[in-house]
Amino acid sequence: MPARPSLLGLFAPMFIRLLDKIDAGLAEGAIELRQPDGRTRLLGGRLPGPIAQVDLRSWRSLARLAIGGSSGWYLAWTKGEWASPDPVVLFELFGRNRRALGETGRAGGIPRLAKRAFHWLHRNSRAGARRNIEAHYDLGNDFYAAWLDLSLSYSSAVFDADFGDSLEAAQQRKLATVLDRTATAPGDRILEIGCGWGSFAAQASAAGRQVDAITLSAEQQQSVEARGLAGVTVALTDYRDVRGTYDGVASIEMVEAVGQEYWGAYLATIARVLKPGGRAAIQYIAIDDAIFDSYAANVDFVQAHVFPGGMLLSERRFRALADAAGFDWVDQVSFGPHYAETLRRWRDHFDRAVESGQLPSRFDRAFIDLWRYYLMYCEGGFRGGGLSVAQVTLVRR
């Protein structure tokens, strides 16, 4: 049903030009678009790829996209100004065409400056890091338990070749590969930076390792303590304050909470506590280096609405810092499609939890919609290749 007439209709030619720009940037795949005036249009369609269906119900959605980037596009979705039977396909499409689209879909001018100021206020100083972690991870253990697997692993799983195994089995495979990368033996000490709810600590404890786990989330600390794992200690400690010497280090998708400004400090800590020749197993999320500068100059939907202070890695820059810190970069393995599948299964679990009333009652519809959008947004990013996840072993020289 066409949107009600509004003054925005007077600016329709300007919005058509924005659609023309998106059309030109879709090198592969297409958008089957229904405009607010009822007309239909195909954007892209030059080469095979994902085909997204979008009902553009108000020109205001494009104004929000132009002004607010991905955050504005999310706001337009919450207000019903655009809809799609499967937004994941749209996000995948934008991911695949990330280079050709360039700055399309990113905030500019004064809104960009305002967003950068927002991000600066959420930088990961010691006090800021604790606030940022609390904002995301201290939503409640009951919330995460409602839709994660039984191990409470909140990071990409590693599936078998045909993605036929269960999420639980794939998460255990991931944890085993991280432990193997540390090349430690029973009785050895491992520092885990960012321990989550204790899934890796449990795996390492069962294999006879001693684990000192650190987190900035009180909820996570309580969860690990409640497991009663042999040889495992857990502390509310900033990674910069760790002391001691360790046979190995593990850090699974924690570095995204560090921030570009502090990558060097993170690596310096690992170099300081790891014995010579020791190995650090890192699982990290990276964004395509070709668009990193544009990404870093903005504040995207995830940073603005879900994870304050977050910053995906530039693999090239992070690797250079690791080399300068005295590490050899060994056996890197990327597995982005596995994260897309992990996110799909999380969303299935999340939807079932909502439908069955298993989510805590303190979360309203707006919060539930935000998290569902977040899971779809990230899944599309991995399916489109703009985001990747990898494991690497850093060997201290």
mmCIF file of C-alpha atoms in Angstrom:
data_model
loop_
_atom_site.group_PDB
_atom_site.id
_atom_site.type_symbol
_atom_site.label_atom_id
_atom_site.label_comp_id
_atom_site.label_asym_id
_atom_site.label_seq_id
_atom_site.Cartn_x
_atom_site.Cartn_y
_atom_site.Cartn_z
ATOM 1 C CA MET A 1 0.000 0.000 0.000
ATOM 2 C CA PRO A 2 1.633 3.314 -1.046
ATOM 3 C CA ALA A 3 2.743 5.652 1.730
ATOM 4 C CA ARG A 4 0.673 8.740 2.480
ATOM 5 C CA PRO A 5 1.695 11.812 0.478
ATOM 6 C CA SER A 6 4.208 13.969 2.287
ATOM 7 C CA LEU A 7 6.546 16.866 1.696
ATOM 8 C CA LEU A 8 9.291 14.281 1.230
ATOM 9 C CA GLY A 9 7.721 13.475 -2.112
ATOM 10 C CA LEU A 10 8.949 16.860 -3.318
ATOM 11 C CA PHE A 11 12.494 15.559 -2.872
ATOM 12 C CA ALA A 12 11.819 12.366 -4.812
ATOM 13 C CA PRO A 13 14.252 13.347 -7.621
ATOM 14 C CA MET A 14 17.075 13.572 -5.061
ATOM 15 C CA PHE A 15 16.191 10.146 -3.685
ATOM 16 C CA ILE A 16 16.052 8.730 -7.204
ATOM 17 C CA ARG A 17 19.629 9.929 -7.688
ATOM 18 C CA LEU A 18 20.636 8.011 -4.554
ATOM 19 C CA LEU A 19 18.970 4.922 -5.981
ATOM 20 C CA ASP A 20 20.889 5.517 -9.216
ATOM 21 C CA LYS A 21 24.101 5.552 -7.198
ATOM 22 C CA ILE A 22 23.210 2.274 -5.501
ATOM 23 C CA ASP A 23 22.287 0.823 -8.884
ATOM 24 C CA ALA A 24 25.688 1.771 -10.306
ATOM 25 C CA GLY A 25 27.459 0.227 -7.307
ATOM 26 C CA LEU A 26 25.806 -3.184 -7.562
ATOM 27 C CA ALA A 27 28.376 -5.017 -9.662
ATOM 28 C CA GLU A 28 26.755 -8.374 -8.875
ATOM 29 C CA GLY A 29 23.322 -9.361 -7.671
ATOM 30 C CA ALA A 30 20.273 -7.113 -7.630
ATOM 31 C CA ILE A 31 17.551 -5.428 -5.623
ATOM 32 C CA GLU A 32 13.942 -5.833 -6.725
ATOM 33 C CA LEU A 33 12.609 -2.545 -5.394
ATOM 34 C CA ARG A 34 9.118 -1.194 -4.863
ATOM 35 C CA GLN A 35 9.256 2.593 -4.485
ATOM 36 C CA PRO A 36 6.965 4.675 -2.249
ATOM 37 C CA ASP A 37 5.162 5.914 -5.375
ATOM 38 C CA GLY A 38 4.210 2.330 -6.227
ATOM 39 C CA ARG A 39 6.642 1.952 -9.102
ATOM 40 C CA THR A 40 8.960 -1.051 -9.282
ATOM 41 C CA ARG A 41 12.595 -0.936 -10.253
ATOM 42 C CA LEU A 42 15.508 -3.348 -10.607
ATOM 43 C CA LEU A 43 18.794 -2.104 -9.153
ATOM 44 C CA GLY A 44 21.864 -3.927 -10.436
ATOM 45 C CA GLY A 45 21.227 -7.246 -12.134
ATOM 46 C CA ARG A 46 24.325 -7.126 -14.331
ATOM 47 C CA LEU A 47 26.022 -10.225 -12.949
ATOM 48 C CA PRO A 48 24.732 -13.207 -10.951
ATOM 49 C CA GLY A 49 24.449 -12.773 -7.198
ATOM 50 C CA PRO A 50 21.952 -12.433 -4.365
ATOM 51 C CA ILE A 51 18.591 -10.923 -5.283
ATOM 52 C CA ALA A 52 17.033 -8.927 -2.453
ATOM 53 C CA GLN A 53 13.443 -7.785 -2.345
ATOM 54 C CA VAL A 54 12.838 -4.409 -0.725
ATOM 55 C CA ASP A 55 9.576 -2.579 -0.174
ATOM 56 C CA LEU A 56 10.580 1.070 0.171
ATOM 57 C CA ARG A 57 7.523 2.395 1.964
ATOM 58 C CA SER A 58 8.743 5.945 2.552
ATOM 59 C CA TRP A 59 11.324 8.211 0.943
ATOM 60 C CA ARG A 60 12.286 9.073 4.506
ATOM 61 C CA SER A 61 14.161 5.759 4.699
ATOM 62 C CA LEU A 62 16.588 6.962 2.040
ATOM 63 C CA ALA A 63 17.007 10.280 3.847
ATOM 64 C CA ARG A 64 17.926 8.341 6.991
ATOM 65 C CA LEU A 65 20.372 6.192 5.006
ATOM 66 C CA ALA A 66 22.050 9.245 3.472
ATOM 67 C CA ILE A 67 22.321 11.070 6.791
ATOM 68 C CA GLY A 68 22.873 8.245 9.265
ATOM 69 C CA GLY A 69 24.398 5.419 7.252
ATOM 70 C CA SER A 70 23.710 1.908 8.534
ATOM 71 C CA SER A 71 22.350 3.314 11.811
ATOM 72 C CA GLY A 72 19.865 5.429 9.880
ATOM 73 C CA TRP A 73 18.848 2.440 7.789
ATOM 74 C CA TYR A 74 18.186 0.482 10.986
ATOM 75 C CA LEU A 75 16.089 3.323 12.387
ATOM 76 C CA ALA A 76 14.057 3.382 9.167
ATOM 77 C CA TRP A 77 13.432 -0.365 9.570
ATOM 78 C CA THR A 78 12.192 0.087 13.131
ATOM 79 C CA LYS A 79 9.712 2.686 11.915
ATOM 80 C CA GLY A 80 8.418 0.493 9.103
ATOM 81 C CA GLU A 81 9.792 2.779 6.380
ATOM 82 C CA TRP A 82 11.242 -0.195 4.518
ATOM 83 C CA ALA A 83 10.716 -3.927 4.723
ATOM 84 C CA SER A 84 12.079 -7.099 3.173
ATOM 85 C CA PRO A 85 11.024 -10.750 3.389
ATOM 86 C CA ASP A 86 14.691 -11.555 4.112
ATOM 87 C CA PRO A 87 16.959 -8.649 5.127
ATOM 88 C CA VAL A 88 19.947 -11.039 5.321
ATOM 89 C CA VAL A 89 19.996 -11.172 1.508
ATOM 90 C CA LEU A 90 20.094 -7.375 1.324
ATOM 91 C CA PHE A 91 22.983 -7.193 3.807
ATOM 92 C CA GLU A 92 24.806 -9.931 1.889
ATOM 93 C CA LEU A 93 24.312 -7.977 -1.316
ATOM 94 C CA PHE A 94 25.788 -4.822 0.170
ATOM 95 C CA GLY A 95 28.677 -6.884 1.537
ATOM 96 C CA ARG A 96 29.464 -8.410 -1.838
ATOM 97 C CA ASN A 97 29.452 -5.009 -3.500
ATOM 98 C CA ARG A 98 31.225 -3.183 -0.675
ATOM 99 C CA ARG A 99 34.064 -1.836 -2.800
ATOM 100 C CA ALA A 100 31.969 -0.625 -5.723
ATOM 101 C CA LEU A 101 29.416 0.999 -3.401
ATOM 102 C CA GLY A 102 32.144 2.992 -1.654
ATOM 103 C CA GLU A 103 30.753 5.572 0.767
ATOM 104 C CA THR A 104 27.136 4.848 -0.149
ATOM 105 C CA GLY A 105 25.376 3.940 3.049
ATOM 106 C CA ARG A 106 27.848 5.701 5.348
ATOM 107 C CA ALA A 107 27.119 8.879 7.253
ATOM 108 C CA GLY A 108 28.757 12.080 6.099
ATOM 109 C CA GLY A 109 29.264 15.686 7.138
ATOM 110 C CA ILE A 110 28.078 16.787 10.570
ATOM 111 C CA PRO A 111 26.381 13.429 11.347
ATOM 112 C CA ARG A 112 29.698 11.672 10.778
ATOM 113 C CA LEU A 113 31.467 14.076 13.133
ATOM 114 C CA ALA A 114 28.778 13.542 15.751
ATOM 115 C CA LYS A 115 29.128 9.780 15.453
ATOM 116 C CA ARG A 116 32.895 9.982 15.767
ATOM 117 C CA ALA A 117 32.485 12.063 18.926
ATOM 118 C CA PHE A 118 30.122 9.366 20.234
ATOM 119 C CA HIS A 119 32.698 6.670 19.495
ATOM 120 C CA TRP A 120 35.471 8.687 21.135
ATOM 121 C CA LEU A 121 33.388 8.958 24.299
ATOM 122 C CA HIS A 122 33.174 5.151 24.252
ATOM 123 C CA ARG A 123 36.892 4.529 23.699
ATOM 124 C CA ASN A 124 38.368 1.569 25.544
ATOM 125 C CA SER A 125 40.355 3.188 28.298
ATOM 126 C CA ARG A 126 40.324 1.085 31.457
ATOM 127 C CA ALA A 127 37.139 2.742 32.697
ATOM 128 C CA GLY A 128 35.588 2.900 29.226
ATOM 129 C CA ALA A 129 36.319 -0.750 28.457
ATOM 130 C CA ARG A 130 34.539 -1.860 31.621
ATOM 131 C CA ARG A 131 31.473 0.255 30.782
ATOM 132 C CA ASN A 132 31.390 -1.030 27.201
ATOM 133 C CA ILE A 133 31.685 -4.669 28.230
ATOM 134 C CA GLU A 134 28.998 -4.267 30.884
ATOM 135 C CA ALA A 135 26.653 -2.683 28.334
ATOM 136 C CA HIS A 136 26.830 -5.721 26.062
ATOM 137 C CA TYR A 137 27.698 -8.764 28.164
ATOM 138 C CA ASP A 138 25.934 -7.923 31.423
ATOM 139 C CA LEU A 139 22.491 -8.055 29.854
ATOM 140 C CA GLY A 140 22.086 -11.165 31.971
ATOM 141 C CA ASN A 141 23.267 -14.757 31.836
ATOM 142 C CA ASP A 142 19.641 -15.810 31.518
ATOM 143 C CA PHE A 143 19.349 -13.793 28.309
ATOM 144 C CA TYR A 144 22.326 -15.442 26.595
ATOM 145 C CA ALA A 145 21.460 -18.895 27.933
ATOM 146 C CA ALA A 146 18.079 -18.650 26.174
ATOM 147 C CA TRP A 147 19.608 -18.853 22.679
ATOM 148 C CA LEU A 148 23.300 -19.811 22.766
ATOM 149 C CA ASP A 149 24.353 -23.469 22.846
ATOM 150 C CA LEU A 150 24.772 -25.240 26.178
ATOM 151 C CA SER A 151 28.444 -24.240 26.444
ATOM 152 C CA LEU A 152 27.451 -20.557 26.150
ATOM 153 C CA SER A 153 29.975 -20.017 23.367
ATOM 154 C CA TYR A 154 29.412 -16.543 21.932
ATOM 155 C CA SER A 155 31.815 -16.739 18.985
ATOM 156 C CA SER A 156 31.962 -18.491 15.641
ATOM 157 C CA ALA A 157 31.763 -22.260 15.624
ATOM 158 C CA VAL A 158 33.826 -24.448 13.274
ATOM 159 C CA PHE A 159 31.533 -26.827 11.408
ATOM 160 C CA ASP A 160 32.370 -29.930 9.431
ATOM 161 C CA ALA A 161 32.745 -29.772 5.659
ATOM 162 C CA ASP A 162 29.024 -29.955 4.848
ATOM 163 C CA PHE A 163 27.792 -27.988 7.896
ATOM 164 C CA GLY A 164 25.937 -31.092 8.967
ATOM 165 C CA ASP A 165 26.904 -31.239 12.624
ATOM 166 C CA SER A 166 25.125 -29.651 15.549
ATOM 167 C CA LEU A 167 26.013 -26.199 16.829
ATOM 168 C CA GLU A 168 27.191 -27.773 20.083
ATOM 169 C CA ALA A 169 29.576 -30.125 18.254
ATOM 170 C CA ALA A 170 30.855 -27.307 16.046
ATOM 171 C CA GLN A 171 31.544 -25.128 19.074
ATOM 172 C CA GLN A 172 33.465 -27.931 20.762
ATOM 173 C CA ARG A 173 35.527 -28.324 17.574
ATOM 174 C CA LYS A 174 36.339 -24.600 17.667
ATOM 175 C CA LEU A 175 37.431 -24.781 21.303
ATOM 176 C CA ALA A 176 39.607 -27.815 20.594
ATOM 177 C CA THR A 177 41.368 -26.071 17.707
ATOM 178 C CA VAL A 178 42.140 -23.065 19.909
ATOM 179 C CA LEU A 179 43.548 -25.288 22.653
ATOM 180 C CA ASP A 180 45.642 -27.209 20.121
ATOM 181 C CA ARG A 181 47.120 -23.959 18.823
ATOM 182 C CA THR A 182 48.565 -23.132 22.256
ATOM 183 C CA ALA A 183 50.732 -26.291 22.005
ATOM 184 C CA THR A 184 50.459 -26.695 25.770
ATOM 185 C CA ALA A 185 50.563 -29.910 27.798
ATOM 186 C CA PRO A 186 48.695 -31.067 30.921
ATOM 187 C CA GLY A 187 49.858 -28.992 33.874
ATOM 188 C CA ASP A 188 50.779 -25.969 31.759
ATOM 189 C CA ARG A 189 49.328 -22.529 32.524
ATOM 190 C CA ILE A 190 47.169 -20.673 30.015
ATOM 191 C CA LEU A 191 45.985 -17.091 30.225
ATOM 192 C CA GLU A 192 42.601 -16.589 28.606
ATOM 193 C CA ILE A 193 41.938 -12.970 27.695
ATOM 194 C CA GLY A 194 38.183 -12.484 27.506
ATOM 195 C CA CYS A 195 36.836 -15.748 28.911
ATOM 196 C CA GLY A 196 33.150 -15.361 28.098
ATOM 197 C CA TRP A 197 31.032 -17.744 30.135
ATOM 198 C CA GLY A 198 33.815 -20.289 30.508
ATOM 199 C CA SER A 199 33.470 -22.619 27.515
ATOM 200 C CA PHE A 200 37.186 -22.583 26.641
ATOM 201 C CA ALA A 201 38.231 -22.754 30.299
ATOM 202 C CA ALA A 202 36.066 -25.862 30.670
ATOM 203 C CA GLN A 203 37.661 -27.476 27.616
ATOM 204 C CA ALA A 204 41.188 -26.660 28.801
ATOM 205 C CA SER A 205 40.454 -27.780 32.372
ATOM 206 C CA ALA A 206 39.176 -31.141 31.130
ATOM 207 C CA ALA A 207 42.463 -31.512 29.232
ATOM 208 C CA GLY A 208 44.507 -30.884 32.397
ATOM 209 C CA ARG A 209 45.548 -27.271 31.801
ATOM 210 C CA GLN A 210 45.667 -24.596 34.472
ATOM 211 C CA VAL A 211 43.735 -21.538 33.302
ATOM 212 C CA ASP A 212 43.744 -17.973 34.561
ATOM 213 C CA ALA A 213 40.682 -16.457 32.921
ATOM 214 C CA ILE A 214 39.987 -12.725 32.839
ATOM 215 C CA THR A 215 36.874 -10.732 31.946
ATOM 216 C CA LEU A 216 35.363 -7.324 32.639
ATOM 217 C CA SER A 217 31.851 -8.756 32.928
ATOM 218 C CA ALA A 218 30.603 -9.530 36.419
ATOM 219 C CA GLU A 219 27.913 -11.783 34.944
ATOM 220 C CA GLN A 220 30.527 -13.820 33.107
ATOM 221 C CA GLN A 221 32.736 -14.062 36.167
ATOM 222 C CA GLN A 222 29.815 -15.466 38.161
ATOM 223 C CA SER A 223 29.074 -17.972 35.408
ATOM 224 C CA VAL A 224 32.650 -19.279 35.285
ATOM 225 C CA GLU A 225 32.879 -19.492 39.063
ATOM 226 C CA ALA A 226 29.616 -21.451 39.167
ATOM 227 C CA ARG A 227 31.114 -24.109 36.892
ATOM 228 C CA GLY A 228 33.604 -25.063 39.627
ATOM 229 C CA LEU A 229 36.293 -25.961 37.090
ATOM 230 C CA ALA A 230 39.431 -27.657 38.381
ATOM 231 C CA GLY A 231 42.556 -25.537 37.977
ATOM 232 C CA VAL A 232 40.632 -22.491 36.726
ATOM 233 C CA THR A 233 40.642 -19.046 38.276
ATOM 234 C CA VAL A 234 38.567 -16.144 36.957
ATOM 235 C CA ALA A 235 39.061 -12.476 37.751
ATOM 236 C CA LEU A 236 37.599 -9.101 36.804
ATOM 237 C CA THR A 237 40.855 -7.845 35.330
ATOM 238 C CA ASP A 238 41.743 -5.569 32.439
ATOM 239 C CA TYR A 239 44.155 -7.280 30.046
ATOM 240 C CA ARG A 240 46.602 -4.390 30.554
ATOM 241 C CA ASP A 241 46.908 -5.261 34.240
ATOM 242 C CA VAL A 242 47.807 -8.941 33.896
ATOM 243 C CA ARG A 243 51.052 -10.082 35.522
ATOM 244 C CA GLY A 244 52.912 -13.385 35.498
ATOM 245 C CA THR A 245 54.315 -15.775 32.927
ATOM 246 C CA TYR A 246 52.285 -18.272 30.912
ATOM 247 C CA ASP A 247 52.963 -21.272 28.706
ATOM 248 C CA GLY A 248 50.161 -20.243 26.358
ATOM 249 C CA VAL A 249 47.543 -17.575 25.742
ATOM 250 C CA ALA A 250 44.059 -17.927 24.290
ATOM 251 C CA SER A 251 41.793 -15.081 23.216
ATOM 252 C CA ILE A 252 38.600 -15.841 21.319
ATOM 253 C CA GLU A 253 36.905 -12.849 19.683
ATOM 254 C CA MET A 254 37.913 -10.464 22.443
ATOM 255 C CA VAL A 255 40.207 -8.248 20.393
ATOM 256 C CA GLU A 256 37.151 -6.678 18.695
ATOM 257 C CA ALA A 257 36.461 -5.017 22.069
ATOM 258 C CA VAL A 258 39.961 -3.515 22.270
ATOM 259 C CA GLY A 259 39.797 -0.717 19.699
ATOM 260 C CA GLN A 260 42.393 0.288 17.127
ATOM 261 C CA GLU A 261 43.999 2.744 19.533
ATOM 262 C CA TYR A 262 44.821 -0.103 21.923
ATOM 263 C CA TRP A 263 45.811 -2.950 19.591
ATOM 264 C CA GLY A 264 49.459 -2.319 20.417
ATOM 265 C CA ALA A 265 48.772 -2.509 24.163
ATOM 266 C CA TYR A 266 46.877 -5.776 23.725
ATOM 267 C CA LEU A 267 49.761 -7.349 21.809
ATOM 268 C CA ALA A 268 52.330 -5.919 24.230
ATOM 269 C CA THR A 269 50.515 -7.617 27.115
ATOM 270 C CA ILE A 270 50.592 -10.972 25.353
ATOM 271 C CA ALA A 271 54.294 -10.534 24.536
ATOM 272 C CA ARG A 272 55.035 -9.599 28.162
ATOM 273 C CA VAL A 273 53.302 -12.582 29.787
ATOM 274 C CA LEU A 274 54.058 -15.304 27.230
ATOM 275 C CA LYS A 275 57.204 -17.321 27.705
ATOM 276 C CA PRO A 276 59.791 -17.227 24.864
ATOM 277 C CA GLY A 277 58.636 -19.579 22.135
ATOM 278 C CA GLY A 278 55.163 -19.666 23.648
ATOM 279 C CA ARG A 279 52.046 -19.545 21.502
ATOM 280 C CA ALA A 280 48.999 -17.326 21.610
ATOM 281 C CA ALA A 281 45.870 -18.636 19.879
ATOM 282 C CA ILE A 282 43.736 -15.753 18.632
ATOM 283 C CA GLN A 283 40.316 -15.925 17.010
ATOM 284 C CA TYR A 284 39.356 -12.564 15.536
ATOM 285 C CA ILE A 285 36.828 -10.830 13.297
ATOM 286 C CA ALA A 286 38.189 -8.622 10.525
ATOM 287 C CA ILE A 287 36.681 -6.283 7.969
ATOM 288 C CA ASP A 288 37.957 -6.113 4.405
ATOM 289 C CA ASP A 289 41.129 -4.004 4.435
ATOM 290 C CA ALA A 290 39.941 -2.243 1.281
ATOM 291 C CA ILE A 291 37.113 -0.576 3.221
ATOM 292 C CA PHE A 292 38.705 -0.379 6.674
ATOM 293 C CA ASP A 293 39.533 3.335 6.522
ATOM 294 C CA SER A 294 35.951 4.198 5.613
ATOM 295 C CA TYR A 295 34.627 1.886 8.331
ATOM 296 C CA ALA A 296 37.006 3.310 10.961
ATOM 297 C CA ALA A 297 36.051 6.890 10.084
ATOM 298 C CA ASN A 298 32.390 6.165 10.841
ATOM 299 C CA VAL A 299 30.263 4.584 13.545
ATOM 300 C CA ASP A 300 28.210 1.741 12.147
ATOM 301 C CA PHE A 301 24.955 0.205 13.338
ATOM 302 C CA VAL A 302 26.661 -2.329 15.639
ATOM 303 C CA GLN A 303 28.852 0.263 17.343
ATOM 304 C CA ALA A 304 25.970 2.694 17.798
ATOM 305 C CA HIS A 305 23.269 0.297 18.986
ATOM 306 C CA VAL A 306 24.750 -3.008 20.166
ATOM 307 C CA PHE A 307 28.438 -2.923 21.082
ATOM 308 C CA PRO A 308 29.767 0.498 22.136
ATOM 309 C CA GLY A 309 33.518 0.809 21.671
ATOM 310 C CA GLY A 310 33.724 -2.151 19.290
ATOM 311 C CA MET A 311 36.137 -2.155 16.374
ATOM 312 C CA LEU A 312 36.715 -4.931 13.848
ATOM 313 C CA LEU A 313 40.303 -5.636 12.859
ATOM 314 C CA SER A 314 42.251 -4.545 9.862
ATOM 315 C CA GLU A 315 44.127 -7.787 9.425
ATOM 316 C CA ARG A 316 46.989 -6.070 7.599
ATOM 317 C CA ARG A 317 47.494 -3.448 10.302
ATOM 318 C CA PHE A 318 47.058 -5.845 13.193
ATOM 319 C CA ARG A 319 49.535 -8.278 11.669
ATOM 320 C CA ALA A 320 52.117 -5.514 11.274
ATOM 321 C CA LEU A 321 51.698 -4.612 14.944
ATOM 322 C CA ALA A 322 52.081 -8.271 15.926
ATOM 323 C CA ASP A 323 55.331 -8.463 13.997
ATOM 324 C CA ALA A 324 56.604 -5.309 15.708
ATOM 325 C CA ALA A 325 55.673 -6.828 19.096
ATOM 326 C CA GLY A 326 57.932 -9.815 18.415
ATOM 327 C CA PHE A 327 55.506 -12.411 17.081
ATOM 328 C CA ASP A 328 55.570 -14.738 14.105
ATOM 329 C CA TRP A 329 52.145 -14.983 12.432
ATOM 330 C CA VAL A 330 51.567 -18.715 11.916
ATOM 331 C CA ASP A 331 48.879 -20.961 10.430
ATOM 332 C CA GLN A 332 46.146 -18.425 9.770
ATOM 333 C CA VAL A 333 42.838 -20.058 8.825
ATOM 334 C CA SER A 334 39.802 -18.006 7.760
ATOM 335 C CA PHE A 335 36.268 -19.441 7.951
ATOM 336 C CA GLY A 336 33.748 -16.656 7.341
ATOM 337 C CA PRO A 337 30.965 -18.968 6.055
ATOM 338 C CA HIS A 338 31.087 -20.772 9.406
ATOM 339 C CA TYR A 339 30.205 -17.537 11.190
ATOM 340 C CA ALA A 340 27.303 -16.940 8.827
ATOM 341 C CA GLU A 341 25.973 -20.402 9.702
ATOM 342 C CA THR A 342 26.585 -19.827 13.425
ATOM 343 C CA LEU A 343 24.579 -16.603 13.258
ATOM 344 C CA ARG A 344 21.763 -18.289 11.336
ATOM 345 C CA ARG A 345 21.452 -20.941 14.014
ATOM 346 C CA TRP A 346 21.628 -18.375 16.811
ATOM 347 C CA ARG A 347 18.784 -16.485 15.139
ATOM 348 C CA ASP A 348 16.722 -19.672 14.899
ATOM 349 C CA HIS A 349 17.308 -20.304 18.597
ATOM 350 C CA PHE A 350 16.557 -16.660 19.399
ATOM 351 C CA ASP A 351 13.272 -16.741 17.482
ATOM 352 C CA ARG A 352 12.222 -19.935 19.222
ATOM 353 C CA ALA A 353 13.083 -18.408 22.605
ATOM 354 C CA VAL A 354 10.926 -15.387 21.794
ATOM 355 C CA GLU A 355 8.013 -17.483 20.560
ATOM 356 C CA SER A 356 8.106 -19.757 23.607
ATOM 357 C CA GLY A 357 8.460 -16.903 26.093
ATOM 358 C CA GLN A 358 11.909 -18.012 27.250
ATOM 359 C CA LEU A 359 13.526 -14.591 26.989
ATOM 360 C CA PRO A 360 13.507 -12.690 30.290
ATOM 361 C CA SER A 361 10.417 -10.501 30.602
ATOM 362 C CA ARG A 362 12.495 -7.368 31.234
ATOM 363 C CA PHE A 363 13.275 -7.137 27.507
ATOM 364 C CA ASP A 364 10.661 -5.328 25.469
ATOM 365 C CA ARG A 365 9.725 -5.686 21.811
ATOM 366 C CA ALA A 366 12.122 -2.937 20.707
ATOM 367 C CA PHE A 367 15.055 -4.764 22.312
ATOM 368 C CA ILE A 368 14.036 -8.073 20.751
ATOM 369 C CA ASP A 369 13.740 -6.468 17.317
ATOM 370 C CA LEU A 370 17.146 -4.822 17.749
ATOM 371 C CA TRP A 371 18.851 -8.116 18.489
ATOM 372 C CA ARG A 372 17.119 -9.935 15.669
ATOM 373 C CA TYR A 373 18.215 -7.200 13.264
ATOM 374 C CA TYR A 374 21.755 -7.413 14.697
ATOM 375 C CA LEU A 375 21.928 -11.155 14.054
ATOM 376 C CA MET A 376 20.643 -10.697 10.482
ATOM 377 C CA TYR A 377 22.978 -7.766 9.814
ATOM 378 C CA CYS A 378 26.036 -9.723 10.905
ATOM 379 C CA GLU A 379 25.011 -12.888 9.062
ATOM 380 C CA GLY A 380 24.674 -10.924 5.841
ATOM 381 C CA GLY A 381 28.072 -9.325 6.387
ATOM 382 C CA PHE A 382 29.774 -12.713 6.604
ATOM 383 C CA ARG A 383 27.813 -14.161 3.694
ATOM 384 C CA GLY A 384 28.811 -11.185 1.555
ATOM 385 C CA GLY A 385 32.507 -11.453 2.417
ATOM 386 C CA GLY A 386 32.888 -7.971 3.860
ATOM 387 C CA LEU A 387 33.498 -9.595 7.239
ATOM 388 C CA SER A 388 35.710 -12.574 7.965
ATOM 389 C CA VAL A 389 36.634 -14.604 11.006
ATOM 390 C CA ALA A 390 39.977 -16.337 11.416
ATOM 391 C CA GLN A 391 42.227 -18.135 13.837
ATOM 392 C CA VAL A 392 45.951 -17.447 13.941
ATOM 393 C CA THR A 393 48.804 -18.558 16.165
ATOM 394 C CA LEU A 394 51.186 -15.867 17.369
ATOM 395 C CA VAL A 395 54.543 -17.399 18.284
ATOM 396 C CA ARG A 396 56.724 -15.265 20.527
ATOM 397 C CA ARG A 397 60.172 -14.956 19.031
#
